[in-house]
Short mmCIF file of C-alpha atoms and ligand atoms in Angstrom, two decimals:
data_model
loop_
_atom_site.label_atom_id
_atom_site.label_comp_id
_atom_site.label_asym_id
_atom_site.label_seq_id
_atom_site.Cartn_x
_atom_site.Cartn_y
_atom_site.Cartn_z
CA MET A 14 3.32 -25.88 1.48
CA ILE A 15 3.91 -24.23 -1.87
CA TYR A 16 5.14 -20.69 -2.08
CA LYS A 17 6.40 -18.35 -4.75
CA THR A 18 9.43 -16.11 -4.45
CA ILE A 19 9.72 -12.79 -6.27
CA LYS A 20 13.05 -11.00 -6.26
CA VAL A 21 13.35 -7.20 -6.08
CA GLU A 22 16.55 -5.58 -7.30
CA ALA A 23 16.40 -2.00 -6.10
CA SER A 24 19.03 -0.04 -4.11
CA SER A 25 19.01 -3.16 -2.00
CA CYS A 26 17.87 -6.62 -3.10
CA TYR A 27 15.27 -8.66 -1.30
CA GLU A 28 12.72 -11.38 -1.79
CA ILE A 29 8.97 -11.42 -1.48
CA ILE A 30 7.64 -14.82 -0.45
CA ILE A 31 3.96 -15.45 -1.18
CA GLY A 32 2.00 -18.53 -0.17
CA ARG A 33 -0.82 -19.86 1.96
CA ASP A 34 -0.10 -21.00 5.53
CA ILE A 35 3.57 -20.12 5.41
CA LEU A 36 3.73 -18.03 8.59
CA SER A 37 4.91 -21.01 10.65
CA ARG A 38 8.10 -20.99 8.54
CA ILE A 39 8.95 -17.38 9.31
CA GLY A 40 12.00 -18.38 11.38
CA GLU A 41 13.42 -20.40 8.51
CA PHE A 42 12.85 -17.49 6.08
CA ILE A 43 14.47 -14.80 8.20
CA ARG A 44 17.40 -16.75 9.64
CA PRO A 45 19.68 -16.33 6.56
CA LEU A 46 19.01 -12.57 6.61
CA LEU A 47 19.03 -11.76 10.30
CA GLY A 48 21.05 -14.54 11.90
CA ASN A 49 20.61 -14.63 15.68
CA CYS A 50 19.22 -11.35 16.95
CA ARG A 51 16.44 -9.69 18.93
CA VAL A 52 13.41 -8.53 17.00
CA ALA A 53 11.06 -5.66 17.78
CA LEU A 54 7.66 -6.78 16.55
CA LEU A 55 5.26 -3.96 15.67
CA THR A 56 1.62 -4.90 15.28
CA ASP A 57 -1.84 -3.43 15.85
CA SER A 58 -4.47 -4.35 18.42
CA THR A 59 -6.72 -6.28 16.00
CA VAL A 60 -3.93 -8.31 14.45
CA ASP A 61 -2.43 -8.90 17.88
CA GLU A 62 -5.68 -10.26 19.23
CA ILE A 63 -6.08 -12.74 16.36
CA TYR A 64 -2.49 -13.71 15.57
CA GLY A 65 -0.30 -12.29 18.36
CA GLU A 66 0.31 -15.54 20.23
CA ARG A 67 0.94 -17.47 17.04
CA ILE A 68 3.63 -15.17 15.63
CA ILE A 69 5.47 -15.02 18.97
CA GLU A 70 5.34 -18.81 19.19
CA TYR A 71 6.82 -19.22 15.69
CA LEU A 72 9.56 -16.65 16.25
CA SER A 73 10.43 -17.99 19.71
CA ALA A 74 10.53 -21.57 18.40
CA ALA A 75 13.07 -20.36 15.84
CA GLY A 76 15.19 -18.94 18.68
CA TYR A 77 14.29 -15.25 18.36
CA ALA A 78 13.87 -13.04 21.42
CA VAL A 79 10.83 -10.89 20.64
CA ASP A 80 9.92 -7.46 22.04
CA LYS A 81 6.31 -6.77 21.02
CA PHE A 82 4.84 -3.29 20.66
CA VAL A 83 1.12 -2.93 19.92
CA ILE A 84 -0.54 0.19 18.52
CA PRO A 85 -4.33 0.65 18.36
CA SER A 86 -5.65 -0.44 14.98
CA GLY A 87 -6.51 2.36 12.53
CA GLU A 88 -4.89 5.16 10.53
CA ALA A 89 -4.77 7.52 13.55
CA SER A 90 -2.00 5.33 14.99
CA LYS A 91 0.38 6.17 12.13
CA CYS A 92 1.46 9.29 14.00
CA ALA A 93 4.56 10.97 15.39
CA ASP A 94 3.69 10.16 19.03
CA ASN A 95 3.51 6.42 18.34
CA LEU A 96 6.64 6.55 16.19
CA LEU A 97 8.58 8.15 19.03
CA GLU A 98 7.14 5.75 21.59
CA PHE A 99 8.17 2.79 19.47
CA LEU A 100 11.69 4.21 19.00
CA ASN A 101 11.97 4.70 22.78
CA PHE A 102 10.68 1.16 23.28
CA MET A 103 13.43 -0.22 21.03
CA ALA A 104 16.02 1.79 22.93
CA ASP A 105 14.63 0.55 26.28
CA CYS A 106 14.85 -3.01 24.95
CA LYS A 107 18.50 -2.21 24.11
CA LEU A 108 18.15 -3.20 20.47
CA THR A 109 21.43 -2.80 18.62
CA ARG A 110 22.36 -2.34 14.97
CA SER A 111 22.42 -6.10 14.45
CA ASP A 112 18.82 -6.44 15.67
CA ALA A 113 15.72 -5.98 13.51
CA VAL A 114 12.14 -4.76 13.26
CA ILE A 115 9.25 -6.91 12.06
CA ALA A 116 6.07 -5.26 10.76
CA PHE A 117 3.12 -7.58 11.36
CA GLY A 118 -0.06 -5.93 10.12
CA GLY A 119 -1.59 -3.83 7.37
CA GLY A 120 -0.21 -0.72 5.73
CA VAL A 121 -0.42 1.36 8.90
CA VAL A 122 1.89 -0.98 10.80
CA GLY A 123 4.10 -1.56 7.76
CA ASP A 124 4.64 2.13 7.01
CA MET A 125 5.43 3.01 10.62
CA ALA A 126 7.65 -0.02 11.24
CA GLY A 127 9.60 0.77 8.06
CA LEU A 128 10.16 4.38 9.07
CA SER A 129 11.16 3.31 12.60
CA ALA A 130 13.68 0.87 11.13
CA ALA A 131 15.07 3.61 8.88
CA LEU A 132 15.51 5.96 11.83
CA TYR A 133 16.60 3.74 14.72
CA LEU A 134 20.39 3.88 15.05
CA ARG A 135 20.34 5.37 11.51
CA GLY A 136 18.97 2.15 10.10
CA VAL A 137 18.32 -1.43 11.17
CA LYS A 138 16.94 -4.26 9.05
CA TYR A 139 13.21 -4.82 8.84
CA ILE A 140 10.88 -7.52 7.63
CA GLN A 141 7.37 -6.98 6.31
CA ILE A 142 4.66 -9.52 7.13
CA PRO A 143 1.57 -7.96 5.49
CA THR A 144 -1.80 -9.07 6.86
CA THR A 145 -4.17 -7.10 4.59
CA LEU A 146 -4.64 -7.42 0.83
CA LEU A 147 -3.61 -3.78 0.39
CA ALA A 148 -0.39 -4.31 2.33
CA ALA A 149 0.35 -7.50 0.41
CA VAL A 150 -0.05 -5.99 -3.07
CA ASP A 151 1.14 -2.48 -2.38
CA SER A 152 2.49 -1.03 0.88
CA SER A 153 4.84 -3.87 1.91
CA VAL A 154 6.71 -3.68 -1.41
CA GLY A 155 8.85 -0.85 -2.70
CA GLY A 156 10.24 0.78 0.43
CA LYS A 157 7.94 3.77 0.89
CA THR A 158 7.67 4.31 4.64
CA ALA A 159 5.85 7.13 6.41
CA ILE A 160 3.77 8.54 9.19
CA ASP A 161 1.00 11.13 9.01
CA ILE A 162 1.29 14.60 10.53
CA PRO A 163 -1.55 17.10 11.09
CA ALA A 164 -0.70 18.83 7.78
CA GLY A 165 -1.35 15.64 5.83
CA LYS A 166 -1.07 11.92 5.26
CA ASN A 167 2.36 10.36 4.68
CA LEU A 168 4.09 13.73 4.82
CA VAL A 169 7.03 12.45 6.88
CA GLY A 170 8.81 9.40 5.58
CA ALA A 171 11.76 7.80 3.87
CA PHE A 172 12.51 5.38 1.08
CA TYR A 173 13.84 2.37 2.95
CA GLN A 174 13.59 -1.14 1.53
CA PRO A 175 12.77 -4.14 3.72
CA SER A 176 15.08 -7.17 3.92
CA LEU A 177 12.22 -9.56 3.22
CA VAL A 178 8.46 -9.56 2.66
CA CYS A 179 6.66 -12.70 3.82
CA CYS A 180 3.05 -12.79 2.68
CA ASP A 181 0.86 -15.55 4.09
CA THR A 182 -2.42 -15.16 2.23
CA ALA A 183 -4.30 -17.20 4.86
CA LEU A 184 -3.95 -14.24 7.22
CA MET A 185 -6.44 -12.38 5.02
CA ASP A 186 -9.20 -14.89 5.91
CA THR A 187 -10.06 -12.82 8.99
CA LEU A 188 -10.27 -9.43 7.25
CA ASP A 189 -13.55 -7.53 7.33
CA ALA A 190 -15.14 -7.70 3.86
CA SER A 191 -14.81 -3.94 3.46
CA VAL A 192 -11.07 -4.01 4.28
CA PHE A 193 -10.55 -6.82 1.79
CA ARG A 194 -12.47 -4.83 -0.80
CA ASP A 195 -10.23 -1.82 -0.18
CA GLY A 196 -7.31 -3.96 -1.30
CA CYS A 197 -9.28 -5.04 -4.37
CA ALA A 198 -9.30 -1.41 -5.58
CA GLU A 199 -5.49 -1.56 -5.70
CA VAL A 200 -5.60 -4.92 -7.50
CA ILE A 201 -7.95 -3.49 -10.14
CA LYS A 202 -5.62 -0.47 -10.37
CA TYR A 203 -2.71 -2.73 -11.38
CA GLY A 204 -4.86 -4.30 -14.10
CA VAL A 205 -5.85 -0.93 -15.55
CA ILE A 206 -2.38 0.59 -15.47
CA LEU A 207 -0.29 -2.28 -16.75
CA ASP A 208 -1.95 -5.66 -17.20
CA LYS A 209 -5.10 -6.25 -19.22
CA GLU A 210 -4.88 -10.01 -18.62
CA LEU A 211 -4.96 -9.53 -14.85
CA TYR A 212 -7.90 -7.16 -15.34
CA ALA A 213 -9.76 -9.68 -17.52
CA ASN A 214 -9.44 -12.34 -14.81
CA LEU A 215 -10.98 -10.18 -12.11
CA ARG A 216 -14.72 -10.61 -11.81
CA CYS A 217 -15.46 -10.62 -8.07
CA VAL A 218 -13.68 -10.82 -4.71
CA ASP A 219 -13.30 -14.62 -4.98
CA PHE A 220 -10.20 -14.55 -7.14
CA ASP A 221 -7.24 -16.86 -6.71
CA ARG A 222 -5.47 -14.93 -3.98
CA GLU A 223 -1.95 -16.31 -4.30
CA SER A 224 -1.66 -15.83 -8.07
CA VAL A 225 -3.31 -12.39 -8.05
CA VAL A 226 -1.13 -11.13 -5.18
CA ALA A 227 1.95 -12.50 -6.94
CA ARG A 228 1.05 -10.80 -10.23
CA CYS A 229 0.41 -7.45 -8.53
CA VAL A 230 3.70 -7.72 -6.66
CA GLU A 231 5.54 -8.48 -9.91
CA ILE A 232 4.01 -5.39 -11.51
CA LYS A 233 4.96 -3.22 -8.54
CA ARG A 234 8.45 -4.75 -8.46
CA ASP A 235 8.98 -3.92 -12.14
CA VAL A 236 7.88 -0.32 -11.62
CA VAL A 237 9.98 0.15 -8.46
CA GLN A 238 13.06 -1.27 -10.16
CA GLN A 239 12.73 1.36 -12.89
CA ASP A 240 11.99 4.30 -10.61
CA GLU A 241 12.63 3.51 -6.94
CA PHE A 242 12.63 7.15 -5.82
CA ASP A 243 9.40 8.12 -7.53
CA ASN A 244 10.60 10.60 -10.14
CA GLY A 245 8.75 9.17 -13.14
CA VAL A 246 7.09 5.90 -13.99
CA ARG A 247 6.32 5.04 -10.33
CA GLY A 248 3.73 7.80 -10.62
CA LEU A 249 1.57 5.32 -12.59
CA LEU A 250 0.85 3.56 -9.29
CA ASN A 251 -1.08 6.67 -8.32
CA PHE A 252 -3.89 5.94 -10.79
CA GLY A 253 -7.08 7.10 -9.05
CA HIS A 254 -5.09 8.33 -6.04
CA THR A 255 -4.89 12.08 -6.71
CA PHE A 256 -8.69 12.27 -6.83
CA GLY A 257 -9.07 9.49 -4.24
CA HIS A 258 -6.87 11.22 -1.67
CA ALA A 259 -8.88 14.41 -2.10
CA ILE A 260 -12.13 12.50 -1.53
CA GLU A 261 -10.68 10.68 1.51
CA LYS A 262 -9.54 13.97 3.00
CA MET A 263 -12.82 15.80 2.37
CA SER A 264 -14.76 12.97 3.97
CA ASN A 265 -12.54 13.24 7.07
CA PHE A 266 -11.40 9.71 6.25
CA GLU A 267 -14.93 8.32 6.58
CA VAL A 268 -14.62 7.14 2.98
CA SER A 269 -11.97 4.42 3.21
CA HIS A 270 -8.84 4.54 1.06
CA GLY A 271 -9.96 1.78 -1.32
CA ALA A 272 -13.45 3.20 -1.71
CA ALA A 273 -11.97 6.63 -2.45
CA VAL A 274 -9.47 5.21 -4.95
CA ALA A 275 -12.34 3.45 -6.75
CA LYS A 276 -14.18 6.78 -7.09
CA GLY A 277 -10.88 8.42 -8.11
CA MET A 278 -10.22 5.84 -10.83
CA ILE A 279 -13.62 6.59 -12.35
CA ILE A 280 -12.96 10.34 -12.32
CA ALA A 281 -9.61 9.70 -14.04
CA ALA A 282 -11.27 7.41 -16.59
CA ARG A 283 -13.84 10.13 -17.35
CA MET A 284 -11.07 12.72 -17.68
CA ALA A 285 -9.17 10.63 -20.25
CA PRO A 286 -11.44 11.41 -23.26
CA LEU A 287 -11.25 15.11 -22.34
CA CYS A 288 -7.51 14.78 -22.95
CA GLY A 289 -7.91 12.98 -26.29
CA LEU A 290 -7.65 9.45 -24.86
CA CYS A 291 -10.09 6.51 -24.96
CA ASP A 292 -13.07 6.34 -22.65
CA VAL A 293 -12.89 3.18 -20.50
CA SER A 294 -15.13 4.59 -17.78
CA GLN A 295 -18.17 2.38 -18.60
CA GLU A 296 -16.14 -0.82 -18.60
CA LEU A 297 -14.20 0.11 -15.46
CA GLY A 298 -17.36 1.29 -13.70
CA LYS A 299 -19.00 -2.06 -14.39
CA LEU A 300 -16.11 -4.02 -12.84
CA LEU A 301 -15.85 -1.76 -9.81
CA GLY A 302 -19.62 -2.11 -9.38
CA GLU A 303 -19.28 -5.90 -9.45
CA PHE A 304 -16.80 -5.61 -6.59
CA GLY A 305 -19.40 -3.59 -4.66
CA PHE A 306 -17.85 -0.13 -4.92
CA ASN A 307 -20.16 2.87 -4.82
CA LEU A 308 -18.82 5.23 -7.48
CA ASP A 309 -20.83 8.37 -6.69
CA CYS A 310 -18.84 11.46 -5.85
CA LYS A 311 -20.82 13.84 -3.66
CA TYR A 312 -18.26 16.63 -3.98
CA THR A 313 -18.35 19.40 -6.55
CA ALA A 314 -15.59 20.14 -9.03
CA ASP A 315 -14.62 23.22 -7.00
CA GLU A 316 -14.40 21.26 -3.76
CA LEU A 317 -12.33 18.50 -5.34
CA TYR A 318 -10.06 21.02 -7.02
CA ASP A 319 -9.38 22.85 -3.74
CA ALA A 320 -8.50 19.59 -2.00
CA ILE A 321 -6.22 18.53 -4.87
CA LEU A 322 -4.29 21.80 -4.71
CA SER A 323 -2.73 20.68 -1.42
CA ASP A 324 -1.68 17.31 -2.90
CA LYS A 325 2.00 16.62 -2.31
CA LYS A 326 2.36 15.54 -5.95
CA ARG A 327 1.62 19.04 -7.21
CA ARG A 328 4.69 20.82 -8.61
CA GLY A 329 4.21 24.57 -8.82
CA ASP A 330 1.24 25.29 -11.10
CA ASN A 331 1.32 21.83 -12.66
CA ILE A 332 -0.09 18.53 -11.55
CA THR A 333 0.50 15.14 -13.13
CA VAL A 334 -2.46 12.82 -13.33
CA VAL A 335 -2.58 9.19 -14.42
CA LEU A 336 -5.06 8.57 -17.23
CA PRO A 337 -5.99 5.34 -19.00
CA ARG A 338 -5.19 5.02 -22.70
CA SER A 339 -6.89 1.62 -22.65
CA ILE A 340 -7.44 -1.11 -20.08
CA GLY A 341 -3.89 -2.26 -19.37
CA GLU A 342 -2.15 0.96 -20.33
CA CYS A 343 -2.08 4.27 -18.50
CA ILE A 344 0.02 7.35 -19.09
CA LEU A 345 1.14 10.31 -17.02
CA VAL A 346 -0.42 13.57 -18.20
CA THR A 347 0.75 16.90 -16.83
CA LEU A 348 -1.93 19.58 -16.67
CA THR A 349 -1.86 23.11 -15.38
CA VAL A 350 -4.05 23.50 -12.32
CA GLU A 351 -6.46 25.65 -14.40
CA GLU A 352 -6.77 22.87 -17.01
CA LEU A 353 -7.45 20.38 -14.23
CA HIS A 354 -10.11 22.63 -12.75
CA ASP A 355 -11.75 23.06 -16.13
CA LYS A 356 -11.84 19.32 -16.83
CA LEU A 357 -13.22 18.56 -13.37
CA LYS A 358 -16.03 21.03 -14.10
CA GLN A 359 -16.88 19.04 -17.22
CA ILE A 360 -17.05 15.80 -15.21
CA LEU A 361 -18.67 16.88 -11.95
CA LEU A 362 -21.30 19.48 -11.23
P1 LIG B 502 -4.66 -0.89 8.08
O1 LIG B 502 -3.26 -1.24 8.34
O2 LIG B 502 -5.26 0.17 8.92
O3 LIG B 502 -5.54 -2.21 8.18
C1 LIG B 502 -6.94 -2.09 7.98
C2 LIG B 502 -7.71 -2.74 9.12
O4 LIG B 502 -7.57 -4.17 9.03
C3 LIG B 502 -7.21 -2.37 10.51
O5 LIG B 502 -8.32 -2.20 11.34
C4 LIG B 502 -6.42 -3.59 10.95
O6 LIG B 502 -6.39 -3.73 12.35
C5 LIG B 502 -7.18 -4.69 10.29
N1 LIG B 502 -6.41 -5.90 10.00
C6 LIG B 502 -5.18 -5.98 9.48
N2 LIG B 502 -4.88 -7.27 9.23
C7 LIG B 502 -5.92 -8.00 9.62
C8 LIG B 502 -6.21 -9.39 9.56
N3 LIG B 502 -5.38 -10.27 9.01
N4 LIG B 502 -7.41 -9.82 10.04
C9 LIG B 502 -8.30 -8.93 10.56
N5 LIG B 502 -8.11 -7.60 10.59
C10 LIG B 502 -6.92 -7.15 10.12
O7 LIG B 502 -4.88 -0.44 6.57
P2 LIG B 502 -4.35 -0.97 5.17
O8 LIG B 502 -5.47 -0.80 4.23
O9 LIG B 502 -3.67 -2.29 5.27
O10 LIG B 502 -3.21 0.09 4.82
C11 LIG B 502 -3.49 1.47 4.68
C12 LIG B 502 -2.23 2.23 4.95
O11 LIG B 502 -1.24 1.86 3.99
C13 LIG B 502 -2.39 3.74 4.84
O12 LIG B 502 -1.76 4.35 5.92
C14 LIG B 502 -1.68 4.08 3.55
O13 LIG B 502 -1.13 5.38 3.57
C15 LIG B 502 -0.61 3.03 3.50
N6 LIG B 502 -0.09 2.72 2.16
C16 LIG B 502 1.23 2.75 1.99
C17 LIG B 502 1.77 2.42 0.76
C18 LIG B 502 3.25 2.36 0.58
O14 LIG B 502 3.71 2.22 -0.55
N7 LIG B 502 4.02 2.43 1.65
C19 LIG B 502 0.93 2.09 -0.31
C20 LIG B 502 -0.44 2.09 -0.08
C21 LIG B 502 -0.95 2.41 1.16
N1 LIG B 503 1.77 3.09 -3.47
C1 LIG B 503 2.47 3.89 -4.40
C2 LIG B 503 3.92 3.62 -4.47
O1 LIG B 503 4.44 2.73 -3.81
O2 LIG B 503 4.58 4.30 -5.16
#
């Protein structure tokens, strides 16, 4: 069983272990970090049905007492009610400061488990075991934790780094094709923002999972180490997201995150030449098309602009967007909201 270890040196240091079929070794991986303790395992109903027995078996065999809490699968579960229920569950299970939380699922589970760990007893350790491609390459790394509230997605959260990320790429074998593709949008994002070699090696969904996940994680690690609290360069990770989030929101989340980010990346690529940068939209559109993304945007410039105005990344009358300078290099460009509106009108009807 070969695996790769990537070290993150942020406000706290931790390792990301990536390999195929490594879940059975979870006990061995966490023992040096957690010692003997109870663990509260947070997962969702889909992951629980497929892998629930297996993870409990591995943790129990390693001597861990496990208290499992299952939320329904889907974004709607990343809410305040479930957060509070999980915190009460941990208290009922009498978890102490020396106990820990394990997130076993996609980004929904990971974000909520991380926030719960940050809050419970003012902070207990937590481990991320991502089970989706998106969670493996993005949400499990870097310590952004959150829940959604009615006013918006991820509006309540904390920066709180995990103690370990253990990514078994075999878990992704059971993902729906569309969920896997959602993660591919983030993989392509990493190529466009910072790695033209990664980009050049992506042609379809059948890429070498372990090496691609590891490369994406290295890129995210490097960015997080420079700007853990998201005051500068970490903004590059939002390529396609400002427009994507607006599309997701307007569609009432019927357009999935990855599909919306793909559309958002194309809008950003088309905005670049309007800001004096190169036009990579044809090339990027071709790759996204090969991955099966539909790049049409059915919203008008006015509709998109209105949705973007409520983006949490807006500062006063300015908004910073991520635009490609070339494949493999993006920059942060700050526009006034009027400039943004004007450029959107040149791109969309
Ligand atoms: P998700 O957690 O909802 O998972 C998507 C679907 O896949 C769910 O239905 C889930 O039950 C199912 N699933 C998960 N693992 C599976 C497996 N191995 N086999 C079969 N089905 C499986 O969604 P996601 O795309 O993983 O994550 C999206 C969330 O991540 C959003 O809430 C987003 O805000 C958040 N996010 C956070 C960060 C961060 O830095 N913290 C970054 C990006 C996204
Ligand atoms: N997913 C964006 C970030 O972690 O900053």
